[in-house]
Each structure stands twice: as C-alpha cells, then as structure tokens.
Amino acid sequence: MDYDVVEPINLDRMIGTTRRDARRSRKKTSVAARLMRAASTAASPTIERFNTSICSPEGLAAALDFDIIFSCVDRPWPRAVLNTLAYADLIPVIDGGINIETRPGPDGGMRGASWRAHTLVPGRTCLQCSRQLAAHEATLDMGGLLDDPEYIRRAGRPTGGSPNVALLSASVSAAQLAQLVSLVAKPAGFGVPLPLRYSLAGHLHEHLNCEPAEYCPVEKSVAVGDQRQSLIRDEGPWIQGQREPTLLARARSAVGQRVGRLRPRG
C-alpha cells in the first residue's frame, strides 16, 4: 500500500527500480508487485495493490482484511493509525524504523544511528508507550503542519534534508522479518520479544524494557473494532500527496508514449 510514485531520488534506496520507472513516474506499488512476481516461487502469485494511504477510509478498510501488517512508514500520522489498529482490531503490526543522529552545526556529520523493530500485539507496549511515537507529532502531521514551511520556521524545527538511510534499510528489514518468525513460529517458546533496538555507534543490541502507561488509551482499547479512536479523514494532507503525483505520472507517461511513437523502428 502506497500512494506515491517513483522519483529519481528513490533510485538508490529502492532496490529493483529503474531510471525508466522514475521517468514514467510509475507507482511504487506497481514496481513492488513486478519485483515480487519476478522473485516468486509460486506459479501464479496473488498480489493486491492499494494505491492509497492507510490514513484514508479506503486504506484502513483494505488493511483490516489482512492477518499481519508490516509498517514501513516514516510519518507519525500513519504510524498512529497502525498503532491503534493493532490493538483495536487484533491485527499484529510489525513496525520498523531508523534514527540518524548528527553532530550540531551546519557541517555536522553522523554521530550515530539506531534502528528498531517492534511487534504490536496486546500484552506488549504500544508505539507511544515505547516512545517511538509522540501523539502531538501525529496531531501536527494530521494538520499538515510538518510540511508547512511557515510553521516549521516559527516553531524553530530543523529544516535540513533527510539523510539517506538506504544502507541501514536492509538491517531494519531483517529485524522485522525476525519479528515475524518470533510471532508465528515462537522459537524455543518465547514468542514476541520486547521492542528491540540496535545502536550502530556502540554496536549494542538491546531489549527496551518499556512499561505501558497506566492509562494508555491505545492499550486499553483491545478488540473494540469500529469503536477505535478515529484518526482517518476523507480529506487531509495525504490527499495532496496522492493526487498530484498521479496527475504528473499520467502526463509523463503520455509524453513518453508519444515520443516512443515518433522514434524510427529498426
């Protein structure tokens, strides 16, 4: 599930994408499906694609049909939606994330990095209680303020570009797959672990012994289903992100097809 399209900046961090995918602004879900079919050992794999956001009514409805969800989002709003869904709808969500720390100053290099993997199920702490999600950040994201230059300037938030985390993504993916094995196979009978964190600078792998908050609204809402806290909107900042690339992709694709017809054969 993703509403975005492939851009040139994605090429070094999305394994299997091509320059042609970026030129045509192909949907990321289409590229993922193509790669999955190429690698599949099944004769006719069934792959469903959802070109939408988990923050939309359509995205949430689609997610509720699945038994396990991998969370690979990098925004607090969709993370909050998945955090709530895991407890309210009893669908395990395997979340992963990367944090890059830089030295202060305009020329600051990388001071350290860490990545986490966490399976969200009743009986384990949620993303808020494990301090991997701040509720106020999700609220700001829902209002579009995290993309508003004026708000960012007034709030004194950092404005630097996002670091390239492609080299660490494989580690996060491996950690999430290990969480899946623990969830399903329960090696040695241990089952789902506590949230795990690996610190790159100190080469330290640790369990995060987080205690659930006494009045955590997420963990207190187990199996409430449609009575869950509503974080879904028919309209929101994600709509802009969904519609604009789609129109751009159509325009680029049409241009590419027309140019292709004009090229001599042979």
PDB file of C-alpha atoms in Angstrom:
ATOM      1  CA  MET A   1       0.000   0.000   0.000  1.00  0.00           C
ATOM      2  CA  ASP A   2       1.437   3.338  -1.086  1.00  0.00           C
ATOM      3  CA  TYR A   3       0.022   6.340  -2.913  1.00  0.00           C
ATOM      4  CA  ASP A   4       3.419   7.642  -4.082  1.00  0.00           C
ATOM      5  CA  VAL A   5       5.297   7.284  -7.366  1.00  0.00           C
ATOM      6  CA  VAL A   6       8.943   6.561  -8.132  1.00  0.00           C
ATOM      7  CA  GLU A   7      11.198   9.618  -8.470  1.00  0.00           C
ATOM      8  CA  PRO A   8      14.913   9.859  -9.333  1.00  0.00           C
ATOM      9  CA  ILE A   9      15.755  10.417  -5.655  1.00  0.00           C
ATOM     10  CA  ASN A  10      14.318   6.961  -4.886  1.00  0.00           C
ATOM     11  CA  LEU A  11      16.612   5.013  -7.203  1.00  0.00           C
ATOM     12  CA  ASP A  12      19.439   4.412  -4.739  1.00  0.00           C
ATOM     13  CA  ARG A  13      17.121   3.378  -1.919  1.00  0.00           C
ATOM     14  CA  MET A  14      14.514   1.247  -3.710  1.00  0.00           C
ATOM     15  CA  ILE A  15      16.147  -1.981  -4.820  1.00  0.00           C
ATOM     16  CA  GLY A  16      14.936  -3.090  -8.234  1.00  0.00           C
ATOM     17  CA  THR A  17      13.653   0.247  -9.508  1.00  0.00           C
ATOM     18  CA  THR A  18      14.999   1.594 -12.791  1.00  0.00           C
ATOM     19  CA  ARG A  19      15.540   5.011 -14.338  1.00  0.00           C
ATOM     20  CA  ARG A  20      12.662   4.240 -16.660  1.00  0.00           C
ATOM     21  CA  ASP A  21      10.402   3.754 -13.621  1.00  0.00           C
ATOM     22  CA  ALA A  22      11.389   7.235 -12.451  1.00  0.00           C
ATOM     23  CA  ARG A  23      10.962   8.821 -15.892  1.00  0.00           C
ATOM     24  CA  ARG A  24       7.481   7.329 -16.177  1.00  0.00           C
ATOM     25  CA  SER A  25       6.647   8.146 -12.527  1.00  0.00           C
ATOM     26  CA  ARG A  26       5.419   4.606 -12.045  1.00  0.00           C
ATOM     27  CA  LYS A  27       3.501   3.829  -8.892  1.00  0.00           C
ATOM     28  CA  LYS A  28       5.658   2.326  -6.173  1.00  0.00           C
ATOM     29  CA  THR A  29       3.073  -0.413  -5.690  1.00  0.00           C
ATOM     30  CA  SER A  30       3.367  -1.383  -9.371  1.00  0.00           C
ATOM     31  CA  VAL A  31       7.145  -1.664  -9.122  1.00  0.00           C
ATOM     32  CA  ALA A  32       6.891  -3.691  -5.909  1.00  0.00           C
ATOM     33  CA  ALA A  33       4.370  -6.060  -7.493  1.00  0.00           C
ATOM     34  CA  ARG A  34       6.627  -6.514 -10.538  1.00  0.00           C
ATOM     35  CA  LEU A  35       9.596  -7.426  -8.359  1.00  0.00           C
ATOM     36  CA  MET A  36       7.544  -9.782  -6.197  1.00  0.00           C
ATOM     37  CA  ARG A  37       6.274 -11.647  -9.254  1.00  0.00           C
ATOM     38  CA  ALA A  38       9.801 -11.961 -10.615  1.00  0.00           C
ATOM     39  CA  ALA A  39      11.077 -13.423  -7.341  1.00  0.00           C
ATOM     40  CA  SER A  40       8.047 -15.565  -6.503  1.00  0.00           C
ATOM     41  CA  THR A  41       8.342 -19.360  -6.406  1.00  0.00           C
ATOM     42  CA  ALA A  42       4.576 -19.706  -6.898  1.00  0.00           C
ATOM     43  CA  ALA A  43       3.336 -20.266 -10.433  1.00  0.00           C
ATOM     44  CA  SER A  44       0.607 -17.636 -10.139  1.00  0.00           C
ATOM     45  CA  PRO A  45       1.137 -15.436  -7.058  1.00  0.00           C
ATOM     46  CA  THR A  46      -1.780 -13.297  -5.937  1.00  0.00           C
ATOM     47  CA  ILE A  47      -0.603  -9.750  -5.208  1.00  0.00           C
ATOM     48  CA  GLU A  48      -3.036  -6.996  -4.303  1.00  0.00           C
ATOM     49  CA  ARG A  49      -2.019  -3.363  -4.723  1.00  0.00           C
ATOM     50  CA  PHE A  50      -3.588  -0.413  -2.948  1.00  0.00           C
ATOM     51  CA  ASN A  51      -2.665   2.990  -4.353  1.00  0.00           C
ATOM     52  CA  THR A  52      -3.863   4.911  -1.353  1.00  0.00           C
ATOM     53  CA  SER A  53      -2.896   5.868   2.204  1.00  0.00           C
ATOM     54  CA  ILE A  54      -3.562   3.984   5.428  1.00  0.00           C
ATOM     55  CA  CYS A  55      -4.847   7.359   6.664  1.00  0.00           C
ATOM     56  CA  SER A  56      -7.777   7.222   4.216  1.00  0.00           C
ATOM     57  CA  PRO A  57     -11.059   5.336   4.719  1.00  0.00           C
ATOM     58  CA  GLU A  58     -10.212   3.123   1.723  1.00  0.00           C
ATOM     59  CA  GLY A  59      -6.734   2.347   3.056  1.00  0.00           C
ATOM     60  CA  LEU A  60      -7.970   1.418   6.525  1.00  0.00           C
ATOM     61  CA  ALA A  61     -10.739  -0.776   5.095  1.00  0.00           C
ATOM     62  CA  ALA A  62      -8.191  -2.628   2.950  1.00  0.00           C
ATOM     63  CA  ALA A  63      -5.771  -3.126   5.852  1.00  0.00           C
ATOM     64  CA  LEU A  64      -8.482  -4.683   8.025  1.00  0.00           C
ATOM     65  CA  ASP A  65      -8.682  -7.636   5.616  1.00  0.00           C
ATOM     66  CA  PHE A  66      -5.153  -8.854   6.398  1.00  0.00           C
ATOM     67  CA  ASP A  67      -3.736 -11.095   9.131  1.00  0.00           C
ATOM     68  CA  ILE A  68      -0.357  -9.392   9.647  1.00  0.00           C
ATOM     69  CA  ILE A  69       0.769  -5.896   8.636  1.00  0.00           C
ATOM     70  CA  PHE A  70       4.318  -4.660   8.093  1.00  0.00           C
ATOM     71  CA  SER A  71       4.693  -0.986   8.916  1.00  0.00           C
ATOM     72  CA  CYS A  72       7.367   0.736   6.818  1.00  0.00           C
ATOM     73  CA  VAL A  73       6.025   4.276   7.164  1.00  0.00           C
ATOM     74  CA  ASP A  74       8.132   7.301   8.020  1.00  0.00           C
ATOM     75  CA  ARG A  75       5.428   9.686   9.233  1.00  0.00           C
ATOM     76  CA  PRO A  76       3.779   9.919  12.678  1.00  0.00           C
ATOM     77  CA  TRP A  77       0.180  10.058  11.386  1.00  0.00           C
ATOM     78  CA  PRO A  78       0.122   6.685   9.566  1.00  0.00           C
ATOM     79  CA  ARG A  79       2.130   5.190  12.414  1.00  0.00           C
ATOM     80  CA  ALA A  80      -0.541   6.341  14.862  1.00  0.00           C
ATOM     81  CA  VAL A  81      -3.233   4.736  12.699  1.00  0.00           C
ATOM     82  CA  LEU A  82      -1.386   1.405  12.632  1.00  0.00           C
ATOM     83  CA  ASN A  83      -0.621   1.625  16.349  1.00  0.00           C
ATOM     84  CA  THR A  84      -4.348   1.916  17.107  1.00  0.00           C
ATOM     85  CA  LEU A  85      -5.356  -0.759  14.596  1.00  0.00           C
ATOM     86  CA  ALA A  86      -3.062  -3.400  16.125  1.00  0.00           C
ATOM     87  CA  TYR A  87      -4.925  -3.337  19.449  1.00  0.00           C
ATOM     88  CA  ALA A  88      -8.438  -2.348  18.446  1.00  0.00           C
ATOM     89  CA  ASP A  89      -8.661  -4.862  15.585  1.00  0.00           C
ATOM     90  CA  LEU A  90      -6.288  -7.587  16.857  1.00  0.00           C
ATOM     91  CA  ILE A  91      -4.091  -7.499  13.748  1.00  0.00           C
ATOM     92  CA  PRO A  92      -0.369  -7.770  14.602  1.00  0.00           C
ATOM     93  CA  VAL A  93       1.622  -4.855  13.192  1.00  0.00           C
ATOM     94  CA  ILE A  94       5.385  -5.331  12.777  1.00  0.00           C
ATOM     95  CA  ASP A  95       6.943  -1.883  12.872  1.00  0.00           C
ATOM     96  CA  GLY A  96      10.467  -0.844  11.979  1.00  0.00           C
ATOM     97  CA  GLY A  97      12.275   2.476  11.972  1.00  0.00           C
ATOM     98  CA  ILE A  98      15.639   4.205  11.634  1.00  0.00           C
ATOM     99  CA  ASN A  99      17.018   7.179  13.519  1.00  0.00           C
ATOM    100  CA  ILE A 100      20.080   9.138  12.368  1.00  0.00           C
ATOM    101  CA  GLU A 101      21.871  11.413  14.839  1.00  0.00           C
ATOM    102  CA  THR A 102      24.072  14.218  13.541  1.00  0.00           C
ATOM    103  CA  ARG A 103      26.564  16.481  15.246  1.00  0.00           C
ATOM    104  CA  PRO A 104      25.357  20.042  15.899  1.00  0.00           C
ATOM    105  CA  GLY A 105      26.379  22.745  13.445  1.00  0.00           C
ATOM    106  CA  PRO A 106      25.945  23.311   9.704  1.00  0.00           C
ATOM    107  CA  ASP A 107      28.666  20.812   8.767  1.00  0.00           C
ATOM    108  CA  GLY A 108      27.800  18.187  11.349  1.00  0.00           C
ATOM    109  CA  GLY A 109      28.422  14.621  10.280  1.00  0.00           C
ATOM    110  CA  MET A 110      26.761  11.476  11.529  1.00  0.00           C
ATOM    111  CA  ARG A 111      27.195  10.996  15.262  1.00  0.00           C
ATOM    112  CA  GLY A 112      25.304   7.744  15.421  1.00  0.00           C
ATOM    113  CA  ALA A 113      22.361   5.744  14.180  1.00  0.00           C
ATOM    114  CA  SER A 114      19.937   3.199  15.516  1.00  0.00           C
ATOM    115  CA  TRP A 115      17.144   1.038  14.219  1.00  0.00           C
ATOM    116  CA  ARG A 116      14.236  -0.605  15.951  1.00  0.00           C
ATOM    117  CA  ALA A 117      11.847  -3.470  15.378  1.00  0.00           C
ATOM    118  CA  HIS A 118       8.662  -3.937  17.364  1.00  0.00           C
ATOM    119  CA  THR A 119       5.633  -6.231  17.093  1.00  0.00           C
ATOM    120  CA  LEU A 120       2.438  -4.529  18.219  1.00  0.00           C
ATOM    121  CA  VAL A 121       0.100  -7.030  19.903  1.00  0.00           C
ATOM    122  CA  PRO A 122      -1.981  -6.899  23.090  1.00  0.00           C
ATOM    123  CA  GLY A 123       0.272  -7.595  26.039  1.00  0.00           C
ATOM    124  CA  ARG A 124       3.196  -5.660  24.549  1.00  0.00           C
ATOM    125  CA  THR A 125       3.730  -1.932  24.802  1.00  0.00           C
ATOM    126  CA  CYS A 126       2.388   0.247  22.004  1.00  0.00           C
ATOM    127  CA  LEU A 127       4.474   2.694  20.000  1.00  0.00           C
ATOM    128  CA  GLN A 128       3.548   5.614  22.259  1.00  0.00           C
ATOM    129  CA  CYS A 129       4.463   3.820  25.484  1.00  0.00           C
ATOM    130  CA  SER A 130       7.785   2.686  23.991  1.00  0.00           C
ATOM    131  CA  ARG A 131       8.484   6.310  22.984  1.00  0.00           C
ATOM    132  CA  GLN A 132       8.617   5.533  19.286  1.00  0.00           C
ATOM    133  CA  LEU A 133       5.609   7.715  18.551  1.00  0.00           C
ATOM    134  CA  ALA A 134       4.676  11.083  20.019  1.00  0.00           C
ATOM    135  CA  ALA A 135       0.944  11.812  19.993  1.00  0.00           C
ATOM    136  CA  HIS A 136       1.488  15.533  19.427  1.00  0.00           C
ATOM    137  CA  GLU A 137       3.615  14.794  16.338  1.00  0.00           C
ATOM    138  CA  ALA A 138       0.760  12.747  14.876  1.00  0.00           C
ATOM    139  CA  THR A 139      -1.602  15.665  15.515  1.00  0.00           C
ATOM    140  CA  LEU A 140       0.750  18.089  13.775  1.00  0.00           C
ATOM    141  CA  ASP A 141       1.068  15.679  10.843  1.00  0.00           C
ATOM    142  CA  MET A 142      -2.718  15.333  10.540  1.00  0.00           C
ATOM    143  CA  GLY A 143      -2.988  19.110  10.268  1.00  0.00           C
ATOM    144  CA  GLY A 144      -0.297  19.312   7.588  1.00  0.00           C
ATOM    145  CA  LEU A 145       1.961  21.403   9.823  1.00  0.00           C
ATOM    146  CA  LEU A 146       5.001  19.159   9.420  1.00  0.00           C
ATOM    147  CA  ASP A 147       5.051  20.173   5.753  1.00  0.00           C
ATOM    148  CA  ASP A 148       4.228  23.852   6.346  1.00  0.00           C
ATOM    149  CA  PRO A 149       7.425  25.959   5.931  1.00  0.00           C
ATOM    150  CA  GLU A 150       5.930  28.856   7.900  1.00  0.00           C
ATOM    151  CA  TYR A 151       5.038  26.655  10.872  1.00  0.00           C
ATOM    152  CA  ILE A 152       8.466  24.979  10.753  1.00  0.00           C
ATOM    153  CA  ARG A 153      10.150  28.400  10.760  1.00  0.00           C
ATOM    154  CA  ARG A 154       8.058  29.730  13.648  1.00  0.00           C
ATOM    155  CA  ALA A 155       8.492  26.566  15.698  1.00  0.00           C
ATOM    156  CA  GLY A 156      12.257  26.554  15.191  1.00  0.00           C
ATOM    157  CA  ARG A 157      12.203  22.993  13.894  1.00  0.00           C
ATOM    158  CA  PRO A 158      15.182  21.706  11.857  1.00  0.00           C
ATOM    159  CA  THR A 159      14.894  22.315   8.116  1.00  0.00           C
ATOM    160  CA  GLY A 160      17.751  20.155   6.793  1.00  0.00           C
ATOM    161  CA  GLY A 161      17.207  17.480   4.174  1.00  0.00           C
ATOM    162  CA  SER A 162      16.534  13.861   5.053  1.00  0.00           C
ATOM    163  CA  PRO A 163      19.646  11.685   5.319  1.00  0.00           C
ATOM    164  CA  ASN A 164      19.900   8.697   3.003  1.00  0.00           C
ATOM    165  CA  VAL A 165      19.207   5.619   5.130  1.00  0.00           C
ATOM    166  CA  ALA A 166      19.390   3.096   2.258  1.00  0.00           C
ATOM    167  CA  LEU A 167      22.401   1.257   3.718  1.00  0.00           C
ATOM    168  CA  LEU A 168      20.567   0.722   7.015  1.00  0.00           C
ATOM    169  CA  SER A 169      17.261  -0.343   5.470  1.00  0.00           C
ATOM    170  CA  ALA A 170      18.430  -3.935   4.974  1.00  0.00           C
ATOM    171  CA  SER A 171      19.122  -4.215   8.704  1.00  0.00           C
ATOM    172  CA  VAL A 172      15.654  -2.933   9.585  1.00  0.00           C
ATOM    173  CA  SER A 173      14.031  -5.309   7.085  1.00  0.00           C
ATOM    174  CA  ALA A 174      15.944  -8.253   8.558  1.00  0.00           C
ATOM    175  CA  ALA A 175      14.916  -7.222  12.078  1.00  0.00           C
ATOM    176  CA  GLN A 176      11.246  -7.043  11.042  1.00  0.00           C
ATOM    177  CA  LEU A 177      11.425 -10.479   9.403  1.00  0.00           C
ATOM    178  CA  ALA A 178      12.945 -11.883  12.602  1.00  0.00           C
ATOM    179  CA  GLN A 179       9.970 -10.416  14.474  1.00  0.00           C
ATOM    180  CA  LEU A 180       7.663 -12.258  12.059  1.00  0.00           C
ATOM    181  CA  VAL A 181       9.404 -15.566  12.763  1.00  0.00           C
ATOM    182  CA  SER A 182       9.115 -14.949  16.517  1.00  0.00           C
ATOM    183  CA  LEU A 183       5.427 -14.117  16.166  1.00  0.00           C
ATOM    184  CA  VAL A 184       4.494 -17.112  14.020  1.00  0.00           C
ATOM    185  CA  ALA A 185       6.972 -19.884  14.909  1.00  0.00           C
ATOM    186  CA  LYS A 186       7.725 -18.909  18.533  1.00  0.00           C
ATOM    187  CA  PRO A 187      11.270 -20.394  18.623  1.00  0.00           C
ATOM    188  CA  ALA A 188      12.001 -22.043  21.994  1.00  0.00           C
ATOM    189  CA  GLY A 189       8.507 -20.994  23.054  1.00  0.00           C
ATOM    190  CA  PHE A 190       9.467 -17.362  23.687  1.00  0.00           C
ATOM    191  CA  GLY A 191       7.166 -15.729  21.151  1.00  0.00           C
ATOM    192  CA  VAL A 192       7.010 -11.978  20.560  1.00  0.00           C
ATOM    193  CA  PRO A 193      10.007 -10.145  22.055  1.00  0.00           C
ATOM    194  CA  LEU A 194      10.085  -6.781  23.707  1.00  0.00           C
ATOM    195  CA  PRO A 195      10.885  -3.858  21.374  1.00  0.00           C
ATOM    196  CA  LEU A 196      14.440  -4.262  20.078  1.00  0.00           C
ATOM    197  CA  ARG A 197      16.979  -1.557  19.278  1.00  0.00           C
ATOM    198  CA  TYR A 198      20.394  -1.762  17.667  1.00  0.00           C
ATOM    199  CA  SER A 199      22.798   1.152  18.165  1.00  0.00           C
ATOM    200  CA  LEU A 200      25.286   1.454  15.329  1.00  0.00           C
ATOM    201  CA  ALA A 201      27.994   3.504  17.045  1.00  0.00           C
ATOM    202  CA  GLY A 202      28.265   1.252  20.097  1.00  0.00           C
ATOM    203  CA  HIS A 203      27.277  -1.981  18.295  1.00  0.00           C
ATOM    204  CA  LEU A 204      24.739  -2.596  21.053  1.00  0.00           C
ATOM    205  CA  HIS A 205      21.658  -4.775  20.606  1.00  0.00           C
ATOM    206  CA  GLU A 206      19.177  -4.341  23.437  1.00  0.00           C
ATOM    207  CA  HIS A 207      15.650  -5.021  24.617  1.00  0.00           C
ATOM    208  CA  LEU A 208      13.723  -1.888  25.521  1.00  0.00           C
ATOM    209  CA  ASN A 209      12.077  -2.630  28.838  1.00  0.00           C
ATOM    210  CA  CYS A 210       9.251  -0.161  28.375  1.00  0.00           C
ATOM    211  CA  GLU A 211       6.360  -0.150  30.789  1.00  0.00           C
ATOM    212  CA  PRO A 212       2.889   0.581  29.415  1.00  0.00           C
ATOM    213  CA  ALA A 213       1.380   3.821  30.642  1.00  0.00           C
ATOM    214  CA  GLU A 214      -1.261   3.245  33.301  1.00  0.00           C
ATOM    215  CA  TYR A 215      -3.965   4.989  31.300  1.00  0.00           C
ATOM    216  CA  CYS A 216      -2.747   4.355  27.759  1.00  0.00           C
ATOM    217  CA  PRO A 217      -5.831   4.825  25.530  1.00  0.00           C
ATOM    218  CA  VAL A 218      -4.404   2.530  22.846  1.00  0.00           C
ATOM    219  CA  GLU A 219      -3.595  -0.467  25.024  1.00  0.00           C
ATOM    220  CA  LYS A 220      -6.918  -0.085  26.865  1.00  0.00           C
ATOM    221  CA  SER A 221      -8.815  -0.354  23.577  1.00  0.00           C
ATOM    222  CA  VAL A 222      -8.256  -4.033  22.804  1.00  0.00           C
ATOM    223  CA  ALA A 223     -10.772  -5.588  20.389  1.00  0.00           C
ATOM    224  CA  VAL A 224     -13.039  -2.524  20.235  1.00  0.00           C
ATOM    225  CA  GLY A 225     -13.096  -2.669  16.421  1.00  0.00           C
ATOM    226  CA  ASP A 226     -15.073   0.168  14.891  1.00  0.00           C
ATOM    227  CA  GLN A 227     -15.167   1.918  18.266  1.00  0.00           C
ATOM    228  CA  ARG A 228     -11.449   2.618  17.935  1.00  0.00           C
ATOM    229  CA  GLN A 229     -10.146   6.177  18.140  1.00  0.00           C
ATOM    230  CA  SER A 230     -10.749   7.731  14.740  1.00  0.00           C
ATOM    231  CA  LEU A 231      -7.607   9.028  13.037  1.00  0.00           C
ATOM    232  CA  ILE A 232      -8.973   8.684   9.496  1.00  0.00           C
ATOM    233  CA  ARG A 233     -10.042  11.578   7.319  1.00  0.00           C
ATOM    234  CA  ASP A 234     -11.744  11.797   3.948  1.00  0.00           C
ATOM    235  CA  GLU A 235      -9.609  14.851   3.297  1.00  0.00           C
ATOM    236  CA  GLY A 236      -6.169  15.711   4.562  1.00  0.00           C
ATOM    237  CA  PRO A 237      -2.562  16.477   3.634  1.00  0.00           C
ATOM    238  CA  TRP A 238      -2.141  12.956   2.246  1.00  0.00           C
ATOM    239  CA  ILE A 239      -4.758  13.777  -0.429  1.00  0.00           C
ATOM    240  CA  GLN A 240      -2.384  16.320  -1.949  1.00  0.00           C
ATOM    241  CA  GLY A 241       0.381  13.747  -1.948  1.00  0.00           C
ATOM    242  CA  GLN A 242      -1.851  11.217  -3.649  1.00  0.00           C
ATOM    243  CA  ARG A 243      -3.453  13.318  -6.363  1.00  0.00           C
ATOM    244  CA  GLU A 244      -0.545  15.405  -7.589  1.00  0.00           C
ATOM    245  CA  PRO A 245       1.891  12.563  -8.389  1.00  0.00           C
ATOM    246  CA  THR A 246      -0.930  10.651 -10.071  1.00  0.00           C
ATOM    247  CA  LEU A 247      -1.639  13.524 -12.464  1.00  0.00           C
ATOM    248  CA  LEU A 248       2.078  14.041 -13.023  1.00  0.00           C
ATOM    249  CA  ALA A 249       2.572  10.356 -13.702  1.00  0.00           C
ATOM    250  CA  ARG A 250      -0.192  10.368 -16.302  1.00  0.00           C
ATOM    251  CA  ALA A 251       1.305  13.380 -18.034  1.00  0.00           C
ATOM    252  CA  ARG A 252       4.812  11.917 -18.078  1.00  0.00           C
ATOM    253  CA  SER A 253       3.561   8.547 -19.250  1.00  0.00           C
ATOM    254  CA  ALA A 254       1.584  10.154 -22.087  1.00  0.00           C
ATOM    255  CA  VAL A 255       4.616  12.172 -23.186  1.00  0.00           C
ATOM    256  CA  GLY A 256       6.782   9.067 -23.143  1.00  0.00           C
ATOM    257  CA  GLN A 257       4.298   7.151 -25.281  1.00  0.00           C
ATOM    258  CA  ARG A 258       4.048   9.925 -27.843  1.00  0.00           C
ATOM    259  CA  VAL A 259       7.801  10.254 -28.107  1.00  0.00           C
ATOM    260  CA  GLY A 260       8.041   6.493 -28.485  1.00  0.00           C
ATOM    261  CA  ARG A 261       5.726   6.548 -31.494  1.00  0.00           C
ATOM    262  CA  LEU A 262       7.894   9.112 -33.248  1.00  0.00           C
ATOM    263  CA  ARG A 263      11.089   7.072 -32.991  1.00  0.00           C
ATOM    264  CA  PRO A 264      12.034   5.198 -36.182  1.00  0.00           C
ATOM    265  CA  ARG A 265      11.907   1.434 -35.973  1.00  0.00           C
ATOM    266  CA  GLY A 266      14.810  -0.835 -36.737  1.00  0.00           C
TER     267      GLY A 266
END
